[in-house]
Amino acid sequence: MSRFLIERLRPLEEYVPGEQPRDKKYVKLNTNESPYPPSPSVIAAINAESAADLRLYSDPTGLRLKKALAGYYGVGAENVFVCNGSDEALSFFFAAFCGTDVPINCPEISYGFYPVFAQYYGTPYNAVPMEDDLSVDHRRFLGVKGHIMIANPNAPTGIALSPDEIKEILESDPDRLVCVDEAYVDFGAQTALPLLADHPNLVVVRTYSKSRSMAGARLGFAFAAPEIIADLEKIKYSTNPYNVNRLTQSAGEAALLDGEYYRENCRAIIRDREFTVSELKKLGGVLTPSTANFIFVRFPGKDGGEIYHALKERGVLVRHFGLERIKDYLRITIGTREECAVLIAELKNILGGKNE
Ligand code: PMP
């Protein structure tokens, strides 16, 4: 930390992204990326882009991409915001709507970036308690003061609320915003998007990083009432007007031409998730019921951190969180069937005490 860093930011504990190691080739199951490449139309669109055109700025309105998303999801272009990864939509949500006097309410254990944004923007953060089985009881959100941000399915548990439960939260107070972060919704949960027409206090945040295999392109989007979108645009034009680059805008539009390709990838990931869950149960694993592209597992009597290190030594990278309540859990991204098989084989070795 330099002596120039402003006072307000000195205590900030920044978000720590999952490792992107370069030391050796891992079976990489730690950051919820897709194991499959982007679709043929995306690759064609990127190849057709002219490097020479990179001298030109990207379209700051992102209008073609917005229209394509609006058509795909059955909303108006004025209901769509596009951004540099969904993290940016979440950040802008805080910037626009959560002041130092408007708290944000999130499940006690959720995406680790939420409390970081709250601290960065000086927003009071209310961690809403979760149940013993790590599920979220939506009724705990009905009386809270301030806005709400919920990952649905939640991370790192993968447990989802139903649209009816989200609806009850929305209707409990129309004067508060409910931001539903649907980064993982395409792997088996239900979207809150149909609620948008009747609930102008809903913001739905989505990403191309998971089900559309484009984590490295950094493309996120959000759906909300036009005046909410206008507020997010106001933040964008006050900080970074060209937030989505040219290549990414083209790729994002092209991906929407290949809906079936991505749906098939999601079905494969769901099949491999169910396979992995049943294999891990045979090894004594206890899991939360995940509808995401990752699972959350612990092995009673075993130390989560030790298993994480043992897997890493064997070339399998998963995610371990230091938080006390979940310190014995591992969050494991569902890779290809072969990658899942390697994970299971290595876990067998580790838990059986072989090859130590
Ligand atoms: N929300 C959740 C719940 C996530 O796990 C992630 C991925 N780290 C994001 C949002 C952000 O994804 P991206 O910025 O890549 O769209």
Coordinates of C-alpha atoms and ligand atoms in Angstrom, one line a residue:
M1 CA 0.0 0.0 0.0
S2 CA 1.5 3.4 -1.0
R3 CA 1.2 6.4 1.2
F4 CA -1.0 7.9 -1.4
L5 CA -3.9 5.5 -1.1
I6 CA -6.8 7.4 0.2
E7 CA -8.0 6.9 3.8
R8 CA -11.3 5.4 2.8
L9 CA -9.7 2.6 0.8
R10 CA -7.1 1.6 3.3
P11 CA -9.1 -1.0 5.2
L12 CA -10.7 -2.4 2.0
E13 CA -10.3 -6.2 1.8
E14 CA -10.3 -6.8 -2.0
Y15 CA -11.9 -9.8 -3.7
V16 CA -9.6 -12.7 -4.4
P17 CA -10.3 -14.4 -7.7
G18 CA -9.8 -18.1 -8.1
E19 CA -6.3 -19.1 -9.2
Q20 CA -5.4 -19.0 -12.9
P21 CA -2.1 -20.9 -12.5
R22 CA 0.6 -21.0 -15.2
D23 CA 3.0 -23.3 -13.4
K24 CA 1.6 -26.5 -14.9
K25 CA -1.4 -28.0 -16.6
Y26 CA -4.2 -28.7 -14.1
V27 CA -7.5 -30.3 -14.4
K28 CA -9.0 -26.9 -13.7
L29 CA -12.2 -27.1 -11.7
N30 CA -11.8 -24.0 -9.6
T31 CA -13.5 -21.0 -11.3
N32 CA -16.7 -22.3 -12.7
E33 CA -15.6 -21.8 -16.3
S34 CA -17.2 -24.0 -19.1
P35 CA -15.1 -27.0 -20.2
Y36 CA -16.5 -26.4 -23.7
P37 CA -15.3 -23.9 -26.3
P38 CA -17.6 -21.0 -27.6
S39 CA -19.9 -22.0 -30.4
P40 CA -19.0 -22.0 -34.1
S41 CA -20.8 -18.7 -34.8
V42 CA -18.7 -17.0 -32.1
I43 CA -15.5 -18.3 -33.5
A44 CA -16.6 -17.2 -37.0
A45 CA -17.6 -13.8 -35.7
I46 CA -14.2 -13.2 -34.0
N47 CA -12.3 -14.4 -37.0
A48 CA -14.3 -12.1 -39.3
E49 CA -13.5 -9.1 -37.1
S50 CA -10.8 -7.0 -38.6
A51 CA -7.8 -6.3 -36.3
A52 CA -7.5 -3.0 -38.2
D53 CA -10.9 -2.0 -36.9
L54 CA -9.5 -2.1 -33.4
R55 CA -8.4 1.5 -33.9
L56 CA -12.1 2.4 -33.7
Y57 CA -13.9 2.6 -30.4
S58 CA -16.6 0.0 -29.7
D59 CA -20.3 1.1 -29.9
P60 CA -20.9 2.7 -26.5
T61 CA -24.6 2.0 -26.8
G62 CA -24.1 -1.7 -27.5
L63 CA -27.3 -1.4 -29.4
R64 CA -27.0 -4.4 -31.8
L65 CA -26.1 -6.7 -28.9
K66 CA -28.9 -5.2 -26.8
K67 CA -31.4 -5.8 -29.6
A68 CA -30.2 -9.4 -30.1
L69 CA -30.5 -10.1 -26.3
A70 CA -33.9 -8.5 -26.2
G71 CA -35.1 -10.6 -29.1
Y72 CA -33.6 -13.8 -27.6
Y73 CA -35.2 -13.3 -24.2
G74 CA -38.4 -11.6 -25.2
V75 CA -38.0 -8.2 -23.6
G76 CA -37.5 -4.7 -25.0
A77 CA -34.0 -3.4 -25.9
E78 CA -34.7 -0.6 -23.3
N79 CA -34.9 -3.4 -20.7
V80 CA -31.3 -4.5 -21.4
F81 CA -27.9 -3.3 -20.0
V82 CA -24.6 -4.8 -21.3
C83 CA -21.4 -4.7 -19.4
N84 CA -17.9 -5.9 -19.0
G85 CA -18.7 -9.1 -17.1
S86 CA -21.6 -9.3 -14.8
D87 CA -19.3 -8.1 -12.0
E88 CA -19.6 -4.7 -13.6
A89 CA -23.5 -4.8 -13.5
L90 CA -23.2 -5.7 -9.8
S91 CA -20.7 -2.9 -9.2
F92 CA -22.9 -0.4 -11.0
F93 CA -26.0 -1.6 -9.0
F94 CA -24.1 -0.6 -5.8
A95 CA -22.9 2.6 -7.3
A96 CA -26.4 3.7 -8.5
F97 CA -28.7 2.5 -5.7
C98 CA -26.8 1.7 -2.5
G99 CA -25.5 4.7 -0.7
T100 CA -24.0 5.0 2.7
D101 CA -27.5 5.2 4.0
V102 CA -29.1 2.4 2.0
P103 CA -28.0 -1.1 3.2
I104 CA -27.7 -4.2 1.0
N105 CA -29.0 -7.5 2.2
C106 CA -27.4 -10.7 1.0
P107 CA -27.4 -14.4 2.2
E108 CA -24.8 -14.9 4.9
I109 CA -22.8 -17.1 2.6
S110 CA -22.9 -16.1 -1.0
Y111 CA -20.7 -14.6 -3.8
G112 CA -17.7 -13.2 -2.1
F113 CA -17.7 -10.1 -4.2
Y114 CA -20.9 -8.7 -2.6
P115 CA -19.3 -7.7 0.7
V116 CA -16.3 -6.3 -1.1
F117 CA -18.6 -4.0 -3.2
A118 CA -20.4 -3.0 -0.1
Q119 CA -17.2 -2.0 1.6
Y120 CA -15.9 -0.2 -1.5
Y121 CA -19.1 1.8 -1.9
G122 CA -19.5 2.4 1.8
T123 CA -22.8 0.5 1.9
P124 CA -23.9 -1.1 5.2
Y125 CA -23.9 -4.9 4.6
N126 CA -26.4 -7.1 6.2
A127 CA -25.6 -10.8 6.1
V128 CA -29.0 -12.6 6.3
P129 CA -28.6 -15.8 8.3
M130 CA -28.9 -19.1 6.4
E131 CA -30.4 -22.4 7.6
D132 CA -28.4 -25.3 9.0
D133 CA -28.4 -27.0 5.6
L134 CA -27.0 -23.9 4.0
S135 CA -30.3 -23.1 2.2
V136 CA -31.8 -19.6 2.1
D137 CA -35.2 -19.2 3.7
H138 CA -36.6 -16.4 1.5
R139 CA -38.9 -15.3 4.4
R140 CA -35.9 -13.9 6.2
F141 CA -35.7 -11.2 3.5
L142 CA -39.3 -10.1 3.7
G143 CA -38.8 -7.5 6.5
V144 CA -35.3 -6.3 5.9
K145 CA -34.4 -2.6 5.4
G146 CA -32.6 -1.6 2.2
H147 CA -32.0 -3.4 -1.1
I148 CA -31.5 -7.1 -1.7
M149 CA -28.9 -9.0 -3.7
I150 CA -29.2 -12.8 -4.1
A151 CA -27.3 -15.1 -6.3
N152 CA -29.8 -17.6 -7.6
P153 CA -28.7 -20.4 -7.7
N154 CA -26.6 -19.3 -4.7
A155 CA -22.8 -19.6 -4.8
P156 CA -21.0 -21.6 -3.5
T157 CA -23.9 -23.9 -2.5
G158 CA -25.7 -24.1 -5.9
I159 CA -29.1 -24.1 -4.1
A160 CA -31.8 -22.1 -5.9
L161 CA -34.9 -20.2 -4.7
S162 CA -38.1 -20.6 -6.8
P163 CA -39.6 -17.8 -8.9
D164 CA -42.5 -17.8 -6.4
E165 CA -40.2 -17.2 -3.5
I166 CA -38.5 -14.3 -5.4
K167 CA -41.9 -12.9 -6.2
E168 CA -42.8 -12.9 -2.5
I169 CA -39.6 -11.0 -1.8
L170 CA -40.3 -8.5 -4.6
E171 CA -43.9 -7.9 -3.4
S172 CA -43.0 -7.6 0.3
D173 CA -41.8 -4.0 -0.5
P174 CA -42.1 -2.5 -4.0
D175 CA -39.8 0.4 -2.7
R176 CA -36.8 -1.8 -2.5
L177 CA -34.8 -3.3 -5.4
V178 CA -34.1 -7.0 -5.6
C179 CA -31.1 -7.9 -7.7
V180 CA -31.2 -11.5 -8.7
D181 CA -27.7 -12.6 -9.9
E182 CA -28.5 -15.5 -12.3
A183 CA -24.9 -16.3 -13.2
Y184 CA -25.6 -20.0 -12.9
V185 CA -29.3 -20.2 -13.8
D186 CA -28.9 -22.1 -17.1
F187 CA -27.8 -25.3 -15.3
G188 CA -31.2 -26.2 -14.0
A189 CA -32.7 -23.4 -11.9
Q190 CA -35.7 -21.2 -13.0
T191 CA -35.1 -17.6 -14.0
A192 CA -37.0 -14.7 -12.4
L193 CA -37.1 -12.9 -15.8
P194 CA -40.9 -13.5 -16.3
L195 CA -41.5 -11.5 -13.2
L196 CA -40.0 -8.4 -14.7
A197 CA -43.2 -7.2 -16.5
D198 CA -45.1 -6.8 -13.3
H199 CA -42.2 -6.0 -10.9
P200 CA -40.3 -2.8 -11.7
N201 CA -38.2 -3.3 -8.6
L202 CA -36.5 -6.4 -10.1
V203 CA -33.0 -6.5 -11.6
V204 CA -31.9 -9.7 -13.2
V205 CA -28.1 -10.0 -13.8
R206 CA -26.7 -12.6 -16.3
T207 CA -23.3 -13.5 -17.7
Y208 CA -21.7 -15.1 -20.8
S209 CA -19.0 -16.5 -18.5
K210 CA -20.5 -19.8 -17.6
S211 CA -23.2 -21.4 -19.8
R212 CA -21.9 -19.5 -22.9
S213 CA -18.2 -20.4 -22.5
M214 CA -17.0 -16.8 -22.7
A215 CA -15.4 -16.0 -19.3
G216 CA -12.4 -14.5 -21.0
A217 CA -14.4 -12.2 -23.2
R218 CA -15.9 -10.4 -20.2
L219 CA -19.5 -10.0 -21.1
G220 CA -22.4 -9.6 -18.7
F221 CA -25.9 -8.2 -19.1
A222 CA -28.9 -7.2 -16.9
F223 CA -32.6 -6.9 -17.4
A224 CA -34.7 -4.3 -15.5
A225 CA -37.3 -1.6 -16.0
P226 CA -36.2 1.1 -18.5
E227 CA -35.6 3.7 -15.8
I228 CA -33.4 1.3 -13.8
I229 CA -31.4 0.6 -17.0
A230 CA -31.1 4.3 -17.5
D231 CA -29.6 4.7 -14.1
L232 CA -27.0 1.9 -14.8
E233 CA -26.2 3.7 -18.1
K234 CA -25.7 6.9 -16.1
I235 CA -23.0 5.2 -14.0
K236 CA -21.5 3.6 -17.2
Y237 CA -21.2 7.0 -19.0
S238 CA -19.7 8.5 -15.8
T239 CA -17.0 5.9 -15.5
N240 CA -16.3 3.8 -18.6
P241 CA -18.5 4.5 -21.7
Y242 CA -16.8 1.9 -23.9
N243 CA -17.1 -0.8 -21.3
V244 CA -17.7 -3.7 -23.8
N245 CA -15.0 -4.0 -26.5
R246 CA -15.7 -4.6 -30.2
L247 CA -14.7 -8.3 -30.3
T248 CA -16.8 -9.1 -27.3
Q249 CA -19.9 -7.3 -28.7
S250 CA -19.7 -9.3 -31.9
A251 CA -19.1 -12.6 -30.1
G252 CA -22.0 -11.9 -27.8
E253 CA -24.4 -11.3 -30.6
A254 CA -23.1 -14.4 -32.5
A255 CA -23.5 -16.7 -29.5
L256 CA -27.3 -16.0 -29.6
L257 CA -27.4 -17.7 -33.0
D258 CA -26.3 -21.0 -31.5
G259 CA -28.8 -21.5 -28.7
E260 CA -29.1 -25.2 -29.2
Y261 CA -25.3 -25.7 -29.0
Y262 CA -25.2 -24.0 -25.5
R263 CA -28.3 -25.8 -24.3
E264 CA -26.7 -29.1 -25.2
N265 CA -23.5 -28.1 -23.3
C266 CA -25.7 -27.3 -20.3
R267 CA -27.4 -30.7 -20.5
A268 CA -24.0 -32.4 -20.6
I269 CA -22.8 -30.5 -17.6
I270 CA -26.0 -31.4 -15.7
R271 CA -25.6 -35.1 -16.6
D272 CA -21.9 -34.9 -15.5
R273 CA -22.9 -33.1 -12.3
E274 CA -25.4 -35.9 -11.4
F275 CA -22.7 -38.5 -12.2
T276 CA -20.1 -36.7 -10.0
V277 CA -22.6 -36.2 -7.2
S278 CA -23.5 -39.9 -7.1
E279 CA -19.8 -40.9 -7.2
L280 CA -18.9 -38.5 -4.4
K281 CA -21.7 -39.8 -2.3
K282 CA -20.2 -43.3 -2.6
L283 CA -17.0 -41.9 -1.2
G284 CA -18.9 -40.5 1.8
G285 CA -19.4 -37.0 0.5
V286 CA -22.1 -34.8 1.8
L287 CA -23.4 -32.3 -0.8
T288 CA -25.8 -29.4 -1.0
P289 CA -28.4 -29.9 -3.8
S290 CA -26.8 -27.9 -6.6
T291 CA -28.5 -26.7 -9.7
A292 CA -25.3 -24.9 -10.9
N293 CA -22.2 -26.0 -12.9
F294 CA -20.4 -26.7 -9.6
I295 CA -21.0 -28.8 -6.6
F296 CA -20.3 -28.1 -2.9
V297 CA -19.1 -31.1 -1.0
R298 CA -17.5 -32.1 2.4
F299 CA -16.3 -35.4 3.7
P300 CA -17.3 -35.7 7.4
G301 CA -14.2 -36.0 9.6
K302 CA -11.9 -34.7 6.9
D303 CA -10.3 -31.3 6.7
G304 CA -11.4 -29.4 3.5
G305 CA -8.1 -27.5 3.3
E306 CA -6.1 -30.7 3.4
I307 CA -8.1 -32.3 0.6
Y308 CA -7.8 -29.1 -1.5
H309 CA -4.0 -29.2 -1.1
A310 CA -3.8 -33.0 -1.8
L311 CA -5.9 -32.6 -5.0
K312 CA -3.7 -29.7 -6.1
E313 CA -0.5 -31.7 -5.7
R314 CA -2.2 -34.3 -7.9
G315 CA -3.0 -31.8 -10.6
V316 CA -6.6 -31.2 -9.8
L317 CA -7.5 -27.6 -8.9
V318 CA -10.7 -27.0 -6.9
R319 CA -11.8 -24.0 -4.7
H320 CA -11.6 -23.9 -1.0
F321 CA -12.9 -21.0 1.1
G322 CA -11.5 -20.1 4.5
L323 CA -14.8 -19.0 6.0
E324 CA -15.4 -20.8 9.3
R325 CA -18.8 -22.2 8.5
I326 CA -17.8 -23.7 5.1
K327 CA -14.1 -24.4 5.8
D328 CA -14.6 -28.2 5.3
Y329 CA -16.3 -27.8 2.0
L330 CA -14.8 -27.8 -1.5
R331 CA -16.5 -26.1 -4.4
I332 CA -15.8 -28.1 -7.5
T333 CA -16.7 -27.0 -11.1
I334 CA -18.2 -29.6 -13.3
G335 CA -15.7 -30.2 -16.2
T336 CA -16.0 -32.8 -19.0
R337 CA -16.9 -36.3 -18.0
E338 CA -13.2 -37.2 -18.3
E339 CA -12.2 -34.4 -15.9
C340 CA -14.8 -35.4 -13.4
A341 CA -13.5 -39.0 -13.6
V342 CA -10.0 -37.8 -12.8
L343 CA -11.3 -35.8 -9.9
I344 CA -13.1 -38.9 -8.5
A345 CA -10.1 -41.2 -9.0
E346 CA -7.8 -38.7 -7.2
L347 CA -10.3 -38.2 -4.3
K348 CA -10.5 -42.0 -3.9
N349 CA -6.7 -42.1 -3.6
I350 CA -6.7 -39.2 -1.1
L351 CA -9.6 -40.4 1.0
G352 CA -8.4 -44.0 1.0
G353 CA -5.0 -42.8 2.1
K354 CA -3.3 -44.3 -0.9
N355 CA -0.4 -42.8 -2.8
E356 CA 0.3 -40.3 0.1
Ligands
PMP1 N1 -22.0 -13.7 -9.9 C1 -21.6 -14.9 -9.3 C2 -22.5 -15.5 -8.3 C3 -20.4 -15.4 -9.7 O1 -20.0 -16.6 -9.1 C4 -19.6 -14.8 -10.7 C5 -18.3 -15.4 -11.1 N2 -17.2 -15.1 -10.3 C6 -20.1 -13.6 -11.2 C7 -21.3 -13.1 -10.8 C8 -19.2 -12.8 -12.1 O2 -19.1 -13.3 -13.3 P1 -18.6 -12.5 -14.6 O3 -18.1 -11.1 -14.1 O4 -17.5 -13.3 -15.2 O5 -19.8 -12.3 -15.5

